[in-house]
Amino acid sequence: MDSYIFLPFMLGIPFLWPCLQATENSKTEKVKQPVGSHLRMKRGWEWKQFFVPEEMNSTKHLIGRIRSDLDNGNNSFQYKLLGVGAGSIFVIDPNTGDIYAQQKLDREKQSLYTLKAHVTDTKTGTNVEPESEFVIRVSDINDNEPKFLHEPYVASVPEMSPEGTCVIQVTASDADDPATGNNARLLYNLVQGQPYFSVEPTTGIIRISSKMDRELQDEYWIIIQAKDMIGQHGALSGTASVLIKLLDINDNKPIFKDSFYRLTVSESAPAGTTVGVIIAYDNDIGKNAEMDYLIEDDSQTFDIITNNETQEGIVILKKEVDFEQQNHYGIRAKVRNRHVEEKLMTYHMETSTTYIRVQVEDVDEPPVFLSPYYVFESFEGTPHGSHIGIVSATDPDQRKSPIRYSIARSQVFSVHENGTIVNIDHLDREISAWYNLSVTATERDNVRQISSIPVYVQVLNINDHAPEFSQYYETYVCENAENGQIIQTISAVDRDESIEEHHFYFNLSLEDISNSSFTIRDNQDNTAVVLTNRTGFSLQEEPVFYIPILIADNGIPPLTSTNTLTIYVCDCDDNGNAQMCSNKKLSFSMGFGVEVIIAILICTMVIFGFIFFMLALKQRRKQTLFPEKSEDFRANIFRYDDEGCGEEDTEAFDIVELRNSTMMRERKARRTTSAEIRSLYRQSLQVGPDSAVFRKFILEKLEEANTDPCAPPFDSLQTFAFEGTGSLAGSLSSLGSVIIEQDENFDYLSDLGPRFKRLAYMFGSAVQSNK
């Protein structure tokens, strides 16, 4: 097969590569290759690689040419490119095989392109040569400046570090090809930061050139420059800023601002009171500035503590002061750092000190008791006014004001002017064994100056309470009990307090020892048992036994009491269980529930009986309006439906006859109305013997009307013509009248006075209307 020509171009200057021939049949033929070229054999095609510089400014730059040996120049062959970038970045002249770049190439974006070439016969449309690959490489130029990776940089280094101490390493990068000349070879130099810092040219390590004091300047800004092409002419550069902070070391000791402090404290100030504040200054910061304040001499009165937030020294009162004993104090304080490294101890050899003078202020102090508290003892039963104890207080001031004493809220004790405490009431240990008193001392010259002290009074015991049963015993014995049978275990208590343990002795009274049906045995452990002293008992003959038991204590002097044990006789079964006892025992066994039920039943019966009685009484009162049944009574009832002149609405009602309990009134001859009224007027001026009976009668009827729940609240006027037994005036009622005298003249009623004014009006009006 024929060979083909490959013409590469570099930088627009064409040069001819040796032509290489290869035949498909001559496989043993050796082909020489130029140094640095790339040879690839593929079916008679022998392709190389093209080199094109990046950033070419021409719009159409010839890269090289491909041409077949079969091409005789008659334009019968056509060349084509395939692959990434073909037709857009790279184009080929189909007639000549010239390859062009249509745009600038950037090696940093893509440094290599792989393309495929085809050659076809335009007449037949068939491939003249098989497909073959070739490579276009973009050559690097120095078109990228160095760039720092982490700009801006921040670093820190302890102050006073020695020369040559490494601070930080800065690194820049260059996007150019490091294999192409010196395009990516960098050198570093310090633009700003002398004379304190320096930088290594090839590594970018920043070092300290001289010692630095943080207290003078605590941070530095330096500028580092990086150049490519090892700094030659035409090199590109980039810069970075580096902030270097100096770390504090404890190279300064604290110093007092003032060498003398004057403070004051009141003598009434309690321990722990803040007296004043002292201040020391340290140029260091943070942990290195933490300090402690101390007192050089071992003072028992004052102390200094450090405020960790403000680093101030607080002078506090360690013990209360007394102006009368010492009116001023002088102390010397020093200050030192809390955290100091061994290698920095040379900076802290001498500590700063200051002198503090504390002046004590005099105040009017309250009285002071000689003891913080008092404890007194007194036997119970001590007579009123007995001496209990003495309290004493004094005025600590120079004037020594007199003191008076008082006891607050105590009805048992009192205190005299000299501080003597006496009892003003009976002392009983069993009621209260201890008394907690508060005695107040007051200055007579200044009543506002007071102080109190606790006083404890213990009431000592005397044997004034005899022993007694520890509980109420309900004991029973069976009728068929045997002799010597235990029926009850008893114990005793004593309200007195004993120095030793209580010991009680039990025995029967002297009169019951010989003839008692029961005996007692002392167990010598503060208990005793009651035993039967015979065989058999009778529920009918002797249902209850009362056994007096003597109990003695071991007090000094010993006391004895007689306690009665009640024993009930019961009818028991074979197992000794009580089935039926005496009445008292039975009532007790029934418990309080039966008694309560009986009481409730009785109360219920009484309430119902009272209700029935009241209802019967009310019914009787309704049936009998008047108690007098032997004498006739009549009355007119006038009802007024209004509060004004009700005569027009008057209606008369007949009421039941009222009878006297002794006799019926005699029927008298009918008198005229005028005569009856005149007689009534004369009688009203007299004081008859039955006025009390009349008043009683009226009051009873008034009470009935007020208490009767069935009576309607009608406006009514009730007129009763009862003047008492044997009244000479008789009745004014017209109920018993047989003849009505309509033509009688009633004008004389107007002359009878104000009492008959309404009658005169009523009858006068009636007569006039009739006329």
PDB file of N, CA and C in Angstrom, residues 548-610:
ATOM      1  N   PRO A 548     -60.769  -4.355 144.816  1.00  0.00           N
ATOM      2  CA  PRO A 548     -59.810  -3.252 144.973  1.00  0.00           C
ATOM      3  C   PRO A 548     -58.377  -3.793 144.958  1.00  0.00           C
ATOM      4  N   ILE A 549     -57.554  -3.218 144.122  1.00  0.00           N
ATOM      5  CA  ILE A 549     -56.159  -3.650 143.964  1.00  0.00           C
ATOM      6  C   ILE A 549     -55.262  -2.475 144.307  1.00  0.00           C
ATOM      7  N   LEU A 550     -54.281  -2.741 145.179  1.00  0.00           N
ATOM      8  CA  LEU A 550     -53.308  -1.731 145.586  1.00  0.00           C
ATOM      9  C   LEU A 550     -52.097  -1.801 144.658  1.00  0.00           C
ATOM     10  N   ILE A 551     -51.684  -0.612 144.147  1.00  0.00           N
ATOM     11  CA  ILE A 551     -50.493  -0.535 143.297  1.00  0.00           C
ATOM     12  C   ILE A 551     -49.552   0.492 143.917  1.00  0.00           C
ATOM     13  N   ALA A 552     -48.315   0.115 144.172  1.00  0.00           N
ATOM     14  CA  ALA A 552     -47.298   0.998 144.759  1.00  0.00           C
ATOM     15  C   ALA A 552     -46.152   1.144 143.777  1.00  0.00           C
ATOM     16  N   ASP A 553     -45.511   2.363 143.767  1.00  0.00           N
ATOM     17  CA  ASP A 553     -44.356   2.586 142.897  1.00  0.00           C
ATOM     18  C   ASP A 553     -43.086   2.571 143.714  1.00  0.00           C
ATOM     19  N   ASN A 554     -41.972   2.803 143.061  1.00  0.00           N
ATOM     20  CA  ASN A 554     -40.664   2.805 143.722  1.00  0.00           C
ATOM     21  C   ASN A 554     -40.107   4.214 143.871  1.00  0.00           C
ATOM     22  N   GLY A 555     -41.005   5.220 143.883  1.00  0.00           N
ATOM     23  CA  GLY A 555     -40.544   6.589 144.039  1.00  0.00           C
ATOM     24  C   GLY A 555     -40.125   6.893 145.460  1.00  0.00           C
ATOM     25  N   ILE A 556     -39.598   8.116 145.595  1.00  0.00           N
ATOM     26  CA  ILE A 556     -39.156   8.585 146.926  1.00  0.00           C
ATOM     27  C   ILE A 556     -39.910   9.873 147.232  1.00  0.00           C
ATOM     28  N   PRO A 557     -40.865   9.822 148.170  1.00  0.00           N
ATOM     29  CA  PRO A 557     -41.348   8.601 148.854  1.00  0.00           C
ATOM     30  C   PRO A 557     -42.268   7.823 147.932  1.00  0.00           C
ATOM     31  N   PRO A 558     -42.463   6.513 148.180  1.00  0.00           N
ATOM     32  CA  PRO A 558     -43.345   5.725 147.314  1.00  0.00           C
ATOM     33  C   PRO A 558     -44.799   6.127 147.505  1.00  0.00           C
ATOM     34  N   LEU A 559     -45.581   6.018 146.436  1.00  0.00           N
ATOM     35  CA  LEU A 559     -46.993   6.333 146.465  1.00  0.00           C
ATOM     36  C   LEU A 559     -47.785   5.093 146.099  1.00  0.00           C
ATOM     37  N   THR A 560     -48.978   5.006 146.713  1.00  0.00           N
ATOM     38  CA  THR A 560     -49.845   3.854 146.504  1.00  0.00           C
ATOM     39  C   THR A 560     -51.221   4.347 146.112  1.00  0.00           C
ATOM     40  N   SER A 561     -51.860   3.617 145.210  1.00  0.00           N
ATOM     41  CA  SER A 561     -53.220   3.947 144.808  1.00  0.00           C
ATOM     42  C   SER A 561     -54.048   2.669 144.794  1.00  0.00           C
ATOM     43  N   THR A 562     -55.352   2.848 144.992  1.00  0.00           N
ATOM     44  CA  THR A 562     -56.289   1.724 144.953  1.00  0.00           C
ATOM     45  C   THR A 562     -57.090   1.811 143.669  1.00  0.00           C
ATOM     46  N   ASN A 563     -57.038   0.759 142.896  1.00  0.00           N
ATOM     47  CA  ASN A 563     -57.740   0.690 141.621  1.00  0.00           C
ATOM     48  C   ASN A 563     -58.734  -0.471 141.678  1.00  0.00           C
ATOM     49  N   THR A 564     -59.920  -0.211 141.223  1.00  0.00           N
ATOM     50  CA  THR A 564     -60.980  -1.213 141.287  1.00  0.00           C
ATOM     51  C   THR A 564     -61.057  -1.958 139.970  1.00  0.00           C
ATOM     52  N   LEU A 565     -61.022  -3.299 140.080  1.00  0.00           N
ATOM     53  CA  LEU A 565     -61.166  -4.170 138.927  1.00  0.00           C
ATOM     54  C   LEU A 565     -62.565  -4.764 138.951  1.00  0.00           C
ATOM     55  N   THR A 566     -63.334  -4.538 137.900  1.00  0.00           N
ATOM     56  CA  THR A 566     -64.698  -5.052 137.797  1.00  0.00           C
ATOM     57  C   THR A 566     -64.665  -6.391 137.071  1.00  0.00           C
ATOM     58  N   ILE A 567     -65.255  -7.424 137.761  1.00  0.00           N
ATOM     59  CA  ILE A 567     -65.271  -8.775 137.198  1.00  0.00           C
ATOM     60  C   ILE A 567     -66.729  -9.201 137.053  1.00  0.00           C
ATOM     61  N   TYR A 568     -67.117  -9.599 135.853  1.00  0.00           N
ATOM     62  CA  TYR A 568     -68.481 -10.040 135.560  1.00  0.00           C
ATOM     63  C   TYR A 568     -68.509 -11.565 135.510  1.00  0.00           C
ATOM     64  N   VAL A 569     -69.575 -12.124 136.056  1.00  0.00           N
ATOM     65  CA  VAL A 569     -69.791 -13.574 136.014  1.00  0.00           C
ATOM     66  C   VAL A 569     -70.575 -13.894 134.753  1.00  0.00           C
ATOM     67  N   CYS A 570     -70.103 -14.884 134.005  1.00  0.00           N
ATOM     68  CA  CYS A 570     -70.711 -15.208 132.722  1.00  0.00           C
ATOM     69  C   CYS A 570     -71.002 -16.699 132.634  1.00  0.00           C
ATOM     70  N   ASP A 571     -72.010 -17.005 131.835  1.00  0.00           N
ATOM     71  CA  ASP A 571     -72.314 -18.380 131.498  1.00  0.00           C
ATOM     72  C   ASP A 571     -71.496 -18.738 130.267  1.00  0.00           C
ATOM     73  N   CYS A 572     -70.612 -19.666 130.392  1.00  0.00           N
ATOM     74  CA  CYS A 572     -69.657 -19.982 129.329  1.00  0.00           C
ATOM     75  C   CYS A 572     -69.934 -21.362 128.764  1.00  0.00           C
ATOM     76  N   ASP A 573     -69.434 -21.596 127.551  1.00  0.00           N
ATOM     77  CA  ASP A 573     -69.539 -22.920 126.947  1.00  0.00           C
ATOM     78  C   ASP A 573     -68.384 -23.778 127.407  1.00  0.00           C
ATOM     79  N   ASP A 574     -68.262 -24.928 126.784  1.00  0.00           N
ATOM     80  CA  ASP A 574     -67.219 -25.871 127.212  1.00  0.00           C
ATOM     81  C   ASP A 574     -65.820 -25.343 126.937  1.00  0.00           C
ATOM     82  N   ASN A 575     -65.707 -24.436 125.941  1.00  0.00           N
ATOM     83  CA  ASN A 575     -64.386 -23.885 125.607  1.00  0.00           C
ATOM     84  C   ASN A 575     -64.035 -22.650 126.418  1.00  0.00           C
ATOM     85  N   GLY A 576     -64.907 -22.255 127.328  1.00  0.00           N
ATOM     86  CA  GLY A 576     -64.638 -21.082 128.152  1.00  0.00           C
ATOM     87  C   GLY A 576     -65.042 -19.770 127.535  1.00  0.00           C
ATOM     88  N   ASN A 577     -65.798 -19.792 126.412  1.00  0.00           N
ATOM     89  CA  ASN A 577     -66.258 -18.570 125.775  1.00  0.00           C
ATOM     90  C   ASN A 577     -67.537 -18.095 126.424  1.00  0.00           C
ATOM     91  N   ALA A 578     -67.586 -16.800 126.759  1.00  0.00           N
ATOM     92  CA  ALA A 578     -68.755 -16.240 127.435  1.00  0.00           C
ATOM     93  C   ALA A 578     -69.921 -16.166 126.478  1.00  0.00           C
ATOM     94  N   GLN A 579     -71.078 -16.699 126.901  1.00  0.00           N
ATOM     95  CA  GLN A 579     -72.302 -16.638 126.104  1.00  0.00           C
ATOM     96  C   GLN A 579     -73.298 -15.652 126.675  1.00  0.00           C
ATOM     97  N   MET A 580     -73.431 -15.613 127.977  1.00  0.00           N
ATOM     98  CA  MET A 580     -74.348 -14.671 128.607  1.00  0.00           C
ATOM     99  C   MET A 580     -73.737 -14.245 129.924  1.00  0.00           C
ATOM    100  N   CYS A 581     -73.666 -12.909 130.119  1.00  0.00           N
ATOM    101  CA  CYS A 581     -73.058 -12.375 131.329  1.00  0.00           C
ATOM    102  C   CYS A 581     -74.095 -11.553 132.072  1.00  0.00           C
ATOM    103  N   SER A 582     -73.654 -10.866 133.093  1.00  0.00           N
ATOM    104  CA  SER A 582     -74.549  -9.990 133.850  1.00  0.00           C
ATOM    105  C   SER A 582     -74.970  -8.828 132.972  1.00  0.00           C
ATOM    106  N   ASN A 583     -75.961  -8.040 133.463  1.00  0.00           N
ATOM    107  CA  ASN A 583     -76.527  -6.958 132.651  1.00  0.00           C
ATOM    108  C   ASN A 583     -75.477  -5.945 132.257  1.00  0.00           C
ATOM    109  N   LYS A 584     -74.622  -5.627 133.171  1.00  0.00           N
ATOM    110  CA  LYS A 584     -73.596  -4.635 132.863  1.00  0.00           C
ATOM    111  C   LYS A 584     -72.638  -5.163 131.810  1.00  0.00           C
ATOM    112  N   LYS A 585     -72.274  -6.410 132.024  1.00  0.00           N
ATOM    113  CA  LYS A 585     -71.365  -6.986 131.042  1.00  0.00           C
ATOM    114  C   LYS A 585     -72.020  -7.104 129.687  1.00  0.00           C
ATOM    115  N   LEU A 586     -73.313  -7.486 129.713  1.00  0.00           N
ATOM    116  CA  LEU A 586     -74.019  -7.638 128.455  1.00  0.00           C
ATOM    117  C   LEU A 586     -74.123  -6.315 127.728  1.00  0.00           C
ATOM    118  N   SER A 587     -74.459  -5.265 128.469  1.00  0.00           N
ATOM    119  CA  SER A 587     -74.553  -3.942 127.842  1.00  0.00           C
ATOM    120  C   SER A 587     -73.205  -3.488 127.315  1.00  0.00           C
ATOM    121  N   PHE A 588     -72.150  -3.868 128.057  1.00  0.00           N
ATOM    122  CA  PHE A 588     -70.820  -3.489 127.567  1.00  0.00           C
ATOM    123  C   PHE A 588     -70.453  -4.267 126.310  1.00  0.00           C
ATOM    124  N   SER A 589     -70.832  -5.564 126.331  1.00  0.00           N
ATOM    125  CA  SER A 589     -70.476  -6.379 125.168  1.00  0.00           C
ATOM    126  C   SER A 589     -71.221  -5.952 123.925  1.00  0.00           C
ATOM    127  N   MET A 590     -72.425  -5.422 124.144  1.00  0.00           N
ATOM    128  CA  MET A 590     -73.165  -4.937 122.973  1.00  0.00           C
ATOM    129  C   MET A 590     -72.502  -3.719 122.360  1.00  0.00           C
ATOM    130  N   GLY A 591     -71.719  -3.039 123.159  1.00  0.00           N
ATOM    131  CA  GLY A 591     -70.959  -1.909 122.614  1.00  0.00           C
ATOM    132  C   GLY A 591     -71.762  -0.631 122.618  1.00  0.00           C
ATOM    133  N   PHE A 592     -71.100   0.388 122.210  1.00  0.00           N
ATOM    134  CA  PHE A 592     -71.734   1.701 122.173  1.00  0.00           C
ATOM    135  C   PHE A 592     -72.765   1.817 121.070  1.00  0.00           C
ATOM    136  N   GLY A 593     -72.781   0.920 120.096  1.00  0.00           N
ATOM    137  CA  GLY A 593     -73.730   1.028 119.006  1.00  0.00           C
ATOM    138  C   GLY A 593     -75.157   0.890 119.462  1.00  0.00           C
ATOM    139  N   VAL A 594     -75.420  -0.050 120.417  1.00  0.00           N
ATOM    140  CA  VAL A 594     -76.793  -0.237 120.919  1.00  0.00           C
ATOM    141  C   VAL A 594     -77.241   0.988 121.688  1.00  0.00           C
ATOM    142  N   GLU A 595     -76.352   1.510 122.514  1.00  0.00           N
ATOM    143  CA  GLU A 595     -76.722   2.696 123.289  1.00  0.00           C
ATOM    144  C   GLU A 595     -77.055   3.857 122.364  1.00  0.00           C
ATOM    145  N   VAL A 596     -76.258   4.017 121.328  1.00  0.00           N
ATOM    146  CA  VAL A 596     -76.531   5.109 120.394  1.00  0.00           C
ATOM    147  C   VAL A 596     -77.862   4.896 119.692  1.00  0.00           C
ATOM    148  N   ILE A 597     -78.133   3.628 119.311  1.00  0.00           N
ATOM    149  CA  ILE A 597     -79.400   3.343 118.620  1.00  0.00           C
ATOM    150  C   ILE A 597     -80.586   3.615 119.533  1.00  0.00           C
ATOM    151  N   ILE A 598     -80.466   3.176 120.796  1.00  0.00           N
ATOM    152  CA  ILE A 598     -81.564   3.423 121.739  1.00  0.00           C
ATOM    153  C   ILE A 598     -81.787   4.912 121.939  1.00  0.00           C
ATOM    154  N   ALA A 599     -80.685   5.652 122.081  1.00  0.00           N
ATOM    155  CA  ALA A 599     -80.824   7.096 122.261  1.00  0.00           C
ATOM    156  C   ALA A 599     -81.488   7.748 121.056  1.00  0.00           C
ATOM    157  N   ILE A 600     -81.109   7.270 119.857  1.00  0.00           N
ATOM    158  CA  ILE A 600     -81.721   7.836 118.648  1.00  0.00           C
ATOM    159  C   ILE A 600     -83.204   7.522 118.599  1.00  0.00           C
ATOM    160  N   LEU A 601     -83.576   6.290 118.977  1.00  0.00           N
ATOM    161  CA  LEU A 601     -84.998   5.922 118.971  1.00  0.00           C
ATOM    162  C   LEU A 601     -85.793   6.761 119.962  1.00  0.00           C
ATOM    163  N   ILE A 602     -85.221   6.961 121.141  1.00  0.00           N
ATOM    164  CA  ILE A 602     -85.918   7.769 122.149  1.00  0.00           C
ATOM    165  C   ILE A 602     -86.101   9.189 121.656  1.00  0.00           C
ATOM    166  N   CYS A 603     -85.027   9.745 121.092  1.00  0.00           N
ATOM    167  CA  CYS A 603     -85.136  11.121 120.583  1.00  0.00           C
ATOM    168  C   CYS A 603     -86.163  11.207 119.459  1.00  0.00           C
ATOM    169  N   THR A 604     -86.195  10.194 118.609  1.00  0.00           N
ATOM    170  CA  THR A 604     -87.181  10.204 117.519  1.00  0.00           C
ATOM    171  C   THR A 604     -88.602  10.154 118.056  1.00  0.00           C
ATOM    172  N   MET A 605     -88.814   9.304 119.062  1.00  0.00           N
ATOM    173  CA  MET A 605     -90.156   9.206 119.651  1.00  0.00           C
ATOM    174  C   MET A 605     -90.561  10.517 120.302  1.00  0.00           C
ATOM    175  N   VAL A 606     -89.626  11.146 121.000  1.00  0.00           N
ATOM    176  CA  VAL A 606     -89.945  12.428 121.646  1.00  0.00           C
ATOM    177  C   VAL A 606     -90.293  13.478 120.598  1.00  0.00           C
ATOM    178  N   ILE A 607     -89.536  13.515 119.480  1.00  0.00           N
ATOM    179  CA  ILE A 607     -89.810  14.520 118.439  1.00  0.00           C
ATOM    180  C   ILE A 607     -91.177  14.288 117.816  1.00  0.00           C
ATOM    181  N   PHE A 608     -91.478  13.022 117.481  1.00  0.00           N
ATOM    182  CA  PHE A 608     -92.795  12.743 116.897  1.00  0.00           C
ATOM    183  C   PHE A 608     -93.923  13.023 117.880  1.00  0.00           C
ATOM    184  N   GLY A 609     -93.713  12.695 119.151  1.00  0.00           N
ATOM    185  CA  GLY A 609     -94.737  12.999 120.152  1.00  0.00           C
ATOM    186  C   GLY A 609     -94.994  14.480 120.271  1.00  0.00           C
ATOM    187  N   PHE A 610     -93.897  15.263 120.208  1.00  0.00           N
ATOM    188  CA  PHE A 610     -94.064  16.714 120.294  1.00  0.00           C
ATOM    189  C   PHE A 610     -94.806  17.253 119.068  1.00  0.00           C
TER     190      PHE A 610
END
